């Protein structure tokens, strides 16, 4: 099976708009990520999202989406014990706005998850 060439992550915008906030997208050094014990991080106080840079495209895309969802959770002002319908009602418009406001990010994610690795 022929392996696809990785997508160019340098084409990803460095700013991700979530609600009224702008998060910086940071490509995370694997050694620093190992020290934290995770593949990605979202800081809701300093407004950055880090994704481990050595992940394959599909893993990078999934982790990026995961961290964007954390930012959406914060933008929706959800609590950890919120009821399911409350979560869905509050997250849906914020996630739709995130897709609308970041077409290049989501186009890249869609392309990354569409390819087989």
Tab-separated table of N, CA, C and O in Angstrom:
chain	number	residue	atom	x	y	z
A	1	UNK	N	0.837	-1.171	0.000
A	1	UNK	CA	0.000	0.000	0.000
A	1	UNK	C	0.889	1.244	0.000
A	1	UNK	O	1.825	1.349	0.765
A	2	UNK	N	0.558	2.165	-0.858
A	2	UNK	CA	1.321	3.401	-0.971
A	2	UNK	C	0.920	4.354	0.161
A	2	UNK	O	-0.253	4.584	0.411
A	3	UNK	N	1.910	4.906	0.814
A	3	UNK	CA	1.674	5.832	1.912
A	3	UNK	C	1.538	7.258	1.377
A	3	UNK	O	2.318	7.689	0.541
A	4	UNK	N	0.554	7.966	1.856
A	4	UNK	CA	0.349	9.347	1.418
A	4	UNK	C	1.358	10.286	2.057
A	4	UNK	O	1.817	10.071	3.162
A	5	UNK	N	1.664	11.333	1.345
A	5	UNK	CA	2.546	12.361	1.870
A	5	UNK	C	1.782	13.162	2.930
A	5	UNK	O	0.610	13.491	2.747
A	6	UNK	N	2.434	13.495	4.050
A	6	UNK	CA	1.748	14.282	5.086
A	6	UNK	C	1.264	15.624	4.545
A	6	UNK	O	1.877	16.205	3.647
A	7	UNK	N	0.171	16.095	5.106
A	7	UNK	CA	-0.352	17.408	4.732
A	7	UNK	C	0.564	18.495	5.302
A	7	UNK	O	1.244	18.282	6.296
A	8	UNK	N	0.552	19.638	4.667
A	8	UNK	CA	1.406	20.745	5.095
A	8	UNK	C	0.728	21.502	6.244
A	8	UNK	O	-0.209	22.261	6.031
A	9	UNK	N	1.206	21.290	7.437
A	9	UNK	CA	0.626	21.936	8.620
A	9	UNK	C	0.998	23.408	8.706
A	9	UNK	O	0.371	24.160	9.446
A	10	UNK	N	2.013	23.824	7.939
A	10	UNK	CA	2.379	25.243	7.944
A	10	UNK	C	1.274	26.095	7.325
A	10	UNK	O	1.232	27.306	7.534
A	11	UNK	N	0.377	25.470	6.561
A	11	UNK	CA	-0.725	26.201	5.941
A	11	UNK	C	-1.878	26.445	6.913
A	11	UNK	O	-2.788	27.194	6.601
A	12	UNK	N	-1.822	25.801	8.074
A	12	UNK	CA	-2.865	26.025	9.068
A	12	UNK	C	-2.743	27.446	9.623
A	12	UNK	O	-1.642	27.902	9.920
A	13	UNK	N	-3.855	28.149	9.771
A	13	UNK	CA	-3.792	29.482	10.378
A	13	UNK	C	-3.248	29.387	11.805
A	13	UNK	O	-3.454	28.396	12.494
A	14	UNK	N	-2.575	30.405	12.244
A	14	UNK	CA	-2.025	30.408	13.598
A	14	UNK	C	-3.046	30.884	14.628
A	14	UNK	O	-2.809	30.767	15.825
A	15	UNK	N	-4.169	31.398	14.163
A	15	UNK	CA	-5.228	31.887	15.057
A	15	UNK	C	-6.505	31.083	14.803
A	15	UNK	O	-6.915	30.896	13.662
A	16	UNK	N	-7.120	30.636	15.908
A	16	UNK	CA	-8.399	29.929	15.849
A	16	UNK	C	-9.402	30.762	16.637
A	16	UNK	O	-9.196	31.027	17.821
A	17	UNK	N	-10.469	31.182	15.985
A	17	UNK	CA	-11.490	32.006	16.629
A	17	UNK	C	-12.565	31.103	17.237
A	17	UNK	O	-13.174	30.306	16.531
A	18	UNK	N	-12.764	31.257	18.534
A	18	UNK	CA	-13.784	30.489	19.252
A	18	UNK	C	-14.608	31.480	20.059
A	18	UNK	O	-14.105	32.085	21.009
A	19	UNK	N	-15.878	31.646	19.685
A	19	UNK	CA	-16.709	32.644	20.350
A	19	UNK	C	-16.074	34.012	20.155
A	19	UNK	O	-15.716	34.393	19.051
A	20	UNK	N	-15.901	34.742	21.254
A	20	UNK	CA	-15.304	36.083	21.168
A	20	UNK	C	-13.785	36.053	21.334
A	20	UNK	O	-13.134	37.097	21.292
A	21	UNK	N	-13.215	34.856	21.501
A	21	UNK	CA	-11.788	34.733	21.777
A	21	UNK	C	-10.999	34.284	20.551
A	21	UNK	O	-11.541	33.660	19.648
A	22	UNK	N	-9.714	34.597	20.561
A	22	UNK	CA	-8.793	34.124	19.538
A	22	UNK	C	-7.699	33.314	20.233
A	22	UNK	O	-6.990	33.838	21.093
A	23	UNK	N	-7.609	32.054	19.855
A	23	UNK	CA	-6.603	31.145	20.405
A	23	UNK	C	-5.451	31.020	19.421
A	23	UNK	O	-5.674	30.932	18.217
A	24	UNK	N	-4.234	30.995	19.929
A	24	UNK	CA	-3.062	30.745	19.087
A	24	UNK	C	-2.878	29.236	18.955
A	24	UNK	O	-2.945	28.510	19.943
A	25	UNK	N	-2.661	28.769	17.753
A	25	UNK	CA	-2.357	27.361	17.515
A	25	UNK	C	-0.848	27.188	17.584
A	25	UNK	O	-0.104	27.813	16.820
A	26	UNK	N	-0.408	26.338	18.488
A	26	UNK	CA	1.016	26.086	18.686
A	26	UNK	C	1.331	24.633	18.367
A	26	UNK	O	0.624	23.728	18.826
A	27	UNK	N	2.364	24.427	17.583
A	27	UNK	CA	2.824	23.077	17.260
A	27	UNK	C	3.797	22.677	18.372
A	27	UNK	O	4.858	23.268	18.527
A	28	UNK	N	3.398	21.661	19.114
A	28	UNK	CA	4.032	21.323	20.379
A	28	UNK	C	5.173	20.346	20.203
A	28	UNK	O	5.010	19.282	19.603
A	29	UNK	N	6.324	20.683	20.769
A	29	UNK	CA	7.495	19.816	20.759
A	29	UNK	C	7.175	18.507	21.485
A	29	UNK	O	6.638	18.533	22.595
A	30	UNK	N	7.490	17.349	20.881
A	30	UNK	CA	7.168	16.055	21.499
A	30	UNK	C	7.769	15.866	22.893
A	30	UNK	O	7.126	15.249	23.754
A	31	UNK	N	8.950	16.387	23.133
A	31	UNK	CA	9.559	16.250	24.463
A	31	UNK	C	8.752	17.006	25.518
A	31	UNK	O	8.550	16.519	26.633
A	32	UNK	N	8.274	18.188	25.162
A	32	UNK	CA	7.435	18.958	26.086
A	32	UNK	C	6.092	18.272	26.295
A	32	UNK	O	5.573	18.236	27.413
A	33	UNK	N	5.535	17.714	25.222
A	33	UNK	CA	4.263	16.994	25.331
A	33	UNK	C	4.427	15.758	26.216
A	33	UNK	O	3.560	15.461	27.044
A	34	UNK	N	5.543	15.037	26.049
A	34	UNK	CA	5.815	13.871	26.888
A	34	UNK	C	5.874	14.260	28.359
A	34	UNK	O	5.374	13.536	29.221
A	35	UNK	N	6.498	15.402	28.636
A	35	UNK	CA	6.608	15.863	30.020
A	35	UNK	C	5.237	16.128	30.640
A	35	UNK	O	5.036	15.925	31.833
A	36	UNK	N	4.286	16.560	29.811
A	36	UNK	CA	2.919	16.810	30.279
A	36	UNK	C	2.057	15.547	30.217
A	36	UNK	O	0.987	15.496	30.797
A	37	UNK	N	2.522	14.560	29.453
A	37	UNK	CA	1.786	13.307	29.344
A	37	UNK	C	0.519	13.392	28.518
A	37	UNK	O	-0.461	12.705	28.792
A	38	UNK	N	0.533	14.252	27.478
A	38	UNK	CA	-0.663	14.355	26.636
A	38	UNK	C	-0.293	14.752	25.206
A	38	UNK	O	0.831	15.130	24.922
A	39	UNK	N	-1.283	14.632	24.320
A	39	UNK	CA	-1.081	14.952	22.908
A	39	UNK	C	-1.458	16.380	22.561
A	39	UNK	O	-1.035	16.913	21.546
A	40	UNK	N	-2.282	16.989	23.391
A	40	UNK	CA	-2.726	18.348	23.135
A	40	UNK	C	-3.141	19.030	24.419
A	40	UNK	O	-3.356	18.370	25.445
A	41	UNK	N	-3.276	20.339	24.343
A	41	UNK	CA	-3.681	21.148	25.497
A	41	UNK	C	-4.400	22.394	25.024
A	41	UNK	O	-4.064	22.942	23.980
A	42	UNK	N	-5.363	22.831	25.819
A	42	UNK	CA	-6.070	24.084	25.559
A	42	UNK	C	-5.980	24.929	26.823
A	42	UNK	O	-6.403	24.493	27.888
A	43	UNK	N	-5.429	26.117	26.696
A	43	UNK	CA	-5.325	27.019	27.838
A	43	UNK	C	-6.352	28.129	27.663
A	43	UNK	O	-6.212	28.972	26.758
A	44	UNK	N	-7.376	28.112	28.529
A	44	UNK	CA	-8.487	29.061	28.415
A	44	UNK	C	-8.184	30.413	29.057
A	44	UNK	O	-9.001	31.326	28.970
A	45	UNK	N	-7.020	30.533	29.693
A	45	UNK	CA	-6.628	31.790	30.322
A	45	UNK	C	-5.642	32.566	29.453
A	45	UNK	O	-5.698	33.791	29.383
A	46	UNK	N	-4.742	31.842	28.806
A	46	UNK	CA	-3.753	32.473	27.927
A	46	UNK	C	-4.152	32.360	26.452
A	46	UNK	O	-3.462	32.870	25.587
A	47	UNK	N	-5.225	31.642	26.166
A	47	UNK	CA	-5.803	31.506	24.833
A	47	UNK	C	-4.833	30.915	23.822
A	47	UNK	O	-4.502	31.526	22.818
A	48	UNK	N	-4.383	29.690	24.124
A	48	UNK	CA	-3.602	28.932	23.152
A	48	UNK	C	-4.041	27.489	23.146
A	48	UNK	O	-4.587	26.985	24.121
A	49	UNK	N	-3.827	26.872	22.014
A	49	UNK	CA	-4.063	25.436	21.819
A	49	UNK	C	-2.756	24.859	21.309
A	49	UNK	O	-2.196	25.351	20.333
A	50	UNK	N	-2.265	23.822	21.999
A	50	UNK	CA	-1.048	23.128	21.583
A	50	UNK	C	-1.424	21.737	21.095
A	50	UNK	O	-2.227	21.051	21.719
A	51	UNK	N	-0.802	21.331	19.985
A	51	UNK	CA	-0.974	19.971	19.467
A	51	UNK	C	0.413	19.412	19.185
A	51	UNK	O	1.238	20.063	18.529
A	52	UNK	N	0.631	18.216	19.667
A	52	UNK	CA	1.919	17.544	19.494
A	52	UNK	C	2.253	17.446	18.007
A	52	UNK	O	1.484	16.900	17.223
A	53	UNK	N	3.424	17.950	17.618
A	53	UNK	CA	3.756	18.071	16.203
A	53	UNK	C	4.178	16.779	15.519
A	53	UNK	O	4.191	16.712	14.293
A	54	UNK	N	4.488	15.733	16.269
A	54	UNK	CA	4.938	14.496	15.636
A	54	UNK	C	3.816	13.486	15.410
A	54	UNK	O	4.064	12.367	14.971
A	55	UNK	N	2.587	13.888	15.659
A	55	UNK	CA	1.453	12.995	15.402
A	55	UNK	C	1.226	12.848	13.901
A	55	UNK	O	1.468	13.799	13.140
A	56	UNK	N	0.725	11.689	13.459
A	56	UNK	CA	0.322	11.598	12.049
A	56	UNK	C	-0.834	12.567	11.801
A	56	UNK	O	-1.492	13.015	12.751
A	57	UNK	N	-1.085	12.898	10.546
A	57	UNK	CA	-2.118	13.890	10.229
A	57	UNK	C	-3.458	13.589	10.883
A	57	UNK	O	-4.088	14.478	11.444
A	58	UNK	N	-3.911	12.340	10.827
A	58	UNK	CA	-5.215	12.009	11.403
A	58	UNK	C	-5.210	12.209	12.920
A	58	UNK	O	-6.186	12.693	13.493
A	59	UNK	N	-4.119	11.854	13.572
A	59	UNK	CA	-4.010	12.056	15.013
A	59	UNK	C	-3.920	13.528	15.377
A	59	UNK	O	-4.500	13.978	16.366
A	60	UNK	N	-3.189	14.292	14.567
A	60	UNK	CA	-3.090	15.742	14.775
A	60	UNK	C	-4.481	16.365	14.620
A	60	UNK	O	-4.894	17.189	15.442
A	61	UNK	N	-5.215	15.943	13.581
A	61	UNK	CA	-6.557	16.472	13.327
A	61	UNK	C	-7.502	16.152	14.477
A	61	UNK	O	-8.243	17.023	14.943
A	62	UNK	N	-7.486	14.917	14.946
A	62	UNK	CA	-8.369	14.521	16.046
A	62	UNK	C	-8.027	15.299	17.320
A	62	UNK	O	-8.913	15.785	18.023
A	63	UNK	N	-6.747	15.435	17.606
A	63	UNK	CA	-6.322	16.161	18.800
A	63	UNK	C	-6.675	17.640	18.687
A	63	UNK	O	-7.155	18.251	19.656
A	64	UNK	N	-6.471	18.223	17.516
A	64	UNK	CA	-6.828	19.620	17.296
A	64	UNK	C	-8.326	19.825	17.514
A	64	UNK	O	-8.744	20.751	18.221
A	65	UNK	N	-9.139	18.952	16.948
A	65	UNK	CA	-10.594	19.045	17.125
A	65	UNK	C	-10.957	18.911	18.610
A	65	UNK	O	-11.797	19.650	19.126
A	66	UNK	N	-10.310	17.990	19.294
A	66	UNK	CA	-10.548	17.781	20.726
A	66	UNK	C	-10.257	19.067	21.517
A	66	UNK	O	-11.066	19.483	22.356
A	67	UNK	N	-9.128	19.689	21.236
A	67	UNK	CA	-8.754	20.901	21.961
A	67	UNK	C	-9.656	22.081	21.588
A	67	UNK	O	-10.003	22.899	22.450
A	68	UNK	N	-10.078	22.163	20.334
A	68	UNK	CA	-11.056	23.186	19.936
A	68	UNK	C	-12.354	22.992	20.709
A	68	UNK	O	-12.977	23.960	21.162
A	69	UNK	N	-12.747	21.732	20.901
A	69	UNK	CA	-13.973	21.453	21.665
A	69	UNK	C	-13.849	21.922	23.114
A	69	UNK	O	-14.832	22.373	23.708
A	70	UNK	N	-12.652	21.827	23.699
A	70	UNK	CA	-12.452	22.377	25.050
A	70	UNK	C	-12.684	23.890	25.040
A	70	UNK	O	-13.326	24.433	25.952
A	71	UNK	N	-12.168	24.560	24.013
A	71	UNK	CA	-12.372	26.007	23.900
A	71	UNK	C	-13.852	26.328	23.701
A	71	UNK	O	-14.362	27.310	24.267
A	72	UNK	N	-14.549	25.510	22.934
A	72	UNK	CA	-15.991	25.699	22.734
A	72	UNK	C	-16.741	25.513	24.054
A	72	UNK	O	-17.679	26.262	24.357
A	73	UNK	N	-16.361	24.513	24.825
A	73	UNK	CA	-16.964	24.257	26.142
A	73	UNK	C	-16.854	25.518	27.005
A	73	UNK	O	-17.813	25.951	27.626
A	74	UNK	N	-15.657	26.100	27.016
A	74	UNK	CA	-15.432	27.315	27.802
A	74	UNK	C	-16.262	28.474	27.254
A	74	UNK	O	-16.867	29.219	28.012
A	75	UNK	N	-16.305	28.636	25.931
A	75	UNK	CA	-17.073	29.732	25.326
A	75	UNK	C	-18.558	29.603	25.633
A	75	UNK	O	-19.256	30.611	25.777
A	76	UNK	N	-19.038	28.372	25.761
A	76	UNK	CA	-20.447	28.128	26.069
A	76	UNK	C	-20.731	28.261	27.565
A	76	UNK	O	-21.879	28.171	27.990
A	77	UNK	N	-19.671	28.446	28.354
A	77	UNK	CA	-19.787	28.610	29.813
A	77	UNK	C	-20.478	27.416	30.469
A	77	UNK	O	-21.345	27.568	31.321
A	78	UNK	N	-20.059	26.229	30.054
A	78	UNK	CA	-20.640	25.009	30.609
A	78	UNK	C	-19.947	24.613	31.901
A	78	UNK	O	-18.766	24.870	32.107
A	79	UNK	N	-20.690	23.945	32.749
A	79	UNK	CA	-20.160	23.404	33.997
A	79	UNK	C	-19.940	21.904	33.813
A	79	UNK	O	-20.540	21.275	32.951
A	80	UNK	N	-19.101	21.320	34.636
A	80	UNK	CA	-18.754	19.907	34.468
A	80	UNK	C	-19.919	18.970	34.730
A	80	UNK	O	-19.923	17.838	34.265
A	81	UNK	N	-20.933	19.404	35.426
A	81	UNK	CA	-22.067	18.523	35.726
A	81	UNK	C	-23.321	18.917	34.949
A	81	UNK	O	-24.428	18.565	35.335
A	82	UNK	N	-23.153	19.616	33.849
A	82	UNK	CA	-24.301	20.060	33.061
A	82	UNK	C	-25.051	18.866	32.483
A	82	UNK	O	-24.456	17.853	32.126
A	83	UNK	N	-26.356	18.997	32.375
A	83	UNK	CA	-27.199	17.945	31.805
A	83	UNK	C	-26.958	17.846	30.300
A	83	UNK	O	-26.586	18.829	29.648
A	84	UNK	N	-27.175	16.658	29.756
A	84	UNK	CA	-26.885	16.402	28.344
A	84	UNK	C	-27.556	17.414	27.415
A	84	UNK	O	-26.920	17.965	26.525
A	85	UNK	N	-28.844	17.663	27.592
A	85	UNK	CA	-29.553	18.570	26.690
A	85	UNK	C	-29.006	19.994	26.814
A	85	UNK	O	-28.891	20.710	25.817
A	86	UNK	N	-28.628	20.391	28.007
A	86	UNK	CA	-28.022	21.703	28.214
A	86	UNK	C	-26.703	21.797	27.460
A	86	UNK	O	-26.424	22.796	26.785
A	87	UNK	N	-25.894	20.748	27.568
A	87	UNK	CA	-24.602	20.716	26.878
A	87	UNK	C	-24.804	20.843	25.372
A	87	UNK	O	-24.172	21.677	24.713
A	88	UNK	N	-25.688	20.035	24.827
A	88	UNK	CA	-25.927	20.052	23.377
A	88	UNK	C	-26.473	21.408	22.938
A	88	UNK	O	-26.007	21.976	21.944
A	89	UNK	N	-27.433	21.952	23.666
A	89	UNK	CA	-28.020	23.251	23.305
A	89	UNK	C	-26.997	24.376	23.333
A	89	UNK	O	-27.040	25.277	22.502
A	90	UNK	N	-26.083	24.337	24.275
A	90	UNK	CA	-25.089	25.408	24.383
A	90	UNK	C	-23.912	25.208	23.444
A	90	UNK	O	-23.365	26.165	22.915
A	91	UNK	N	-23.480	23.968	23.260
A	91	UNK	CA	-22.310	23.712	22.425
A	91	UNK	C	-22.595	23.847	20.932
A	91	UNK	O	-21.737	24.311	20.185
A	92	UNK	N	-23.756	23.433	20.498
A	92	UNK	CA	-24.054	23.413	19.065
A	92	UNK	C	-23.811	24.761	18.391
A	92	UNK	O	-23.065	24.827	17.406
A	93	UNK	N	-24.371	25.872	18.871
A	93	UNK	CA	-24.113	27.132	18.158
A	93	UNK	C	-22.648	27.567	18.227
A	93	UNK	O	-22.117	28.127	17.261
A	94	UNK	N	-21.973	27.297	19.342
A	94	UNK	CA	-20.572	27.685	19.464
A	94	UNK	C	-19.711	26.874	18.498
A	94	UNK	O	-18.823	27.409	17.834
A	95	UNK	N	-19.998	25.583	18.379
A	95	UNK	CA	-19.233	24.733	17.462
A	95	UNK	C	-19.514	25.100	16.010
A	95	UNK	O	-18.606	25.069	15.175
A	96	UNK	N	-20.739	25.467	15.700
A	96	UNK	CA	-21.072	25.909	14.340
A	96	UNK	C	-20.333	27.214	14.031
A	96	UNK	O	-19.768	27.374	12.946
A	97	UNK	N	-20.291	28.132	14.993
A	97	UNK	CA	-19.550	29.378	14.784
A	97	UNK	C	-18.063	29.097	14.595
A	97	UNK	O	-17.416	29.744	13.754
A	98	UNK	N	-17.526	28.149	15.361
A	98	UNK	CA	-16.105	27.801	15.217
A	98	UNK	C	-15.825	27.304	13.806
A	98	UNK	O	-14.834	27.682	13.185
A	99	UNK	N	-16.705	26.463	13.267
A	99	UNK	CA	-16.541	25.977	11.891
A	99	UNK	C	-16.643	27.120	10.895
A	99	UNK	O	-15.874	27.218	9.954
A	100	UNK	N	-17.617	27.996	11.105
A	100	UNK	CA	-17.809	29.133	10.194
A	100	UNK	C	-16.621	30.083	10.230
A	100	UNK	O	-16.175	30.579	9.194
A	101	UNK	N	-16.098	30.353	11.418
A	101	UNK	CA	-15.039	31.346	11.580
A	101	UNK	C	-13.643	30.815	11.269
A	101	UNK	O	-12.691	31.594	11.200
A	102	UNK	N	-13.502	29.508	11.089
A	102	UNK	CA	-12.190	28.889	10.863
A	102	UNK	C	-12.234	27.893	9.699
A	102	UNK	O	-11.895	26.721	9.860
A	103	UNK	N	-12.646	28.339	8.523
A	103	UNK	CA	-12.815	27.395	7.417
A	103	UNK	C	-11.520	26.674	7.032
A	103	UNK	O	-11.564	25.489	6.678
A	104	UNK	N	-10.371	27.337	7.130
A	104	UNK	CA	-9.111	26.676	6.759
A	104	UNK	C	-8.749	25.573	7.749
A	104	UNK	O	-8.274	24.515	7.352
A	105	UNK	N	-8.988	25.826	9.024
A	105	UNK	CA	-8.702	24.813	10.053
A	105	UNK	C	-9.552	23.574	9.795
A	105	UNK	O	-9.053	22.446	9.768
A	106	UNK	N	-10.842	23.770	9.609
A	106	UNK	CA	-11.744	22.625	9.440
A	106	UNK	C	-11.568	21.939	8.087
A	106	UNK	O	-11.727	20.724	7.992
A	107	UNK	N	-11.192	22.681	7.055
A	107	UNK	CA	-10.889	22.045	5.767
A	107	UNK	C	-9.675	21.128	5.919
A	107	UNK	O	-9.652	20.012	5.389
A	108	UNK	N	-8.674	21.591	6.665
A	108	UNK	CA	-7.481	20.774	6.905
A	108	UNK	C	-7.846	19.528	7.712
A	108	UNK	O	-7.431	18.421	7.374
A	109	UNK	N	-8.638	19.698	8.759
A	109	UNK	CA	-9.064	18.549	9.571
A	109	UNK	C	-9.820	17.546	8.708
A	109	UNK	O	-9.550	16.342	8.755
A	110	UNK	N	-10.748	18.035	7.904
A	110	UNK	CA	-11.530	17.140	7.032
A	110	UNK	C	-10.612	16.371	6.071
A	110	UNK	O	-10.788	15.175	5.851
A	111	UNK	N	-9.638	17.064	5.507
A	111	UNK	CA	-8.696	16.413	4.577
A	111	UNK	C	-7.830	15.392	5.313
A	111	UNK	O	-7.602	14.291	4.809
A	112	UNK	N	-7.395	15.725	6.510
A	112	UNK	CA	-6.531	14.827	7.278
A	112	UNK	C	-7.254	13.538	7.685
A	112	UNK	O	-6.683	12.457	7.606
A	113	UNK	N	-8.509	13.652	8.069
A	113	UNK	CA	-9.232	12.449	8.509
A	113	UNK	C	-9.752	11.636	7.334
A	113	UNK	O	-10.082	10.460	7.488
A	114	UNK	N	-9.820	12.243	6.149
A	114	UNK	CA	-10.291	11.536	4.963
A	114	UNK	C	-9.241	10.599	4.393
A	114	UNK	O	-9.573	9.616	3.744
A	115	UNK	N	-7.965	10.894	4.634
A	115	UNK	CA	-6.904	10.046	4.057
A	115	UNK	C	-6.627	8.860	4.980
A	115	UNK	O	-6.824	8.926	6.176
A	116	UNK	N	-6.197	7.801	4.398
A	116	UNK	CA	-5.835	6.601	5.141
A	116	UNK	C	-4.340	6.637	5.411
A	116	UNK	O	-3.553	6.937	4.545
A	117	UNK	N	-3.984	6.326	6.637
A	117	UNK	CA	-2.553	6.330	6.993
A	117	UNK	C	-2.084	4.938	7.313
A	117	UNK	O	-2.783	4.098	7.715
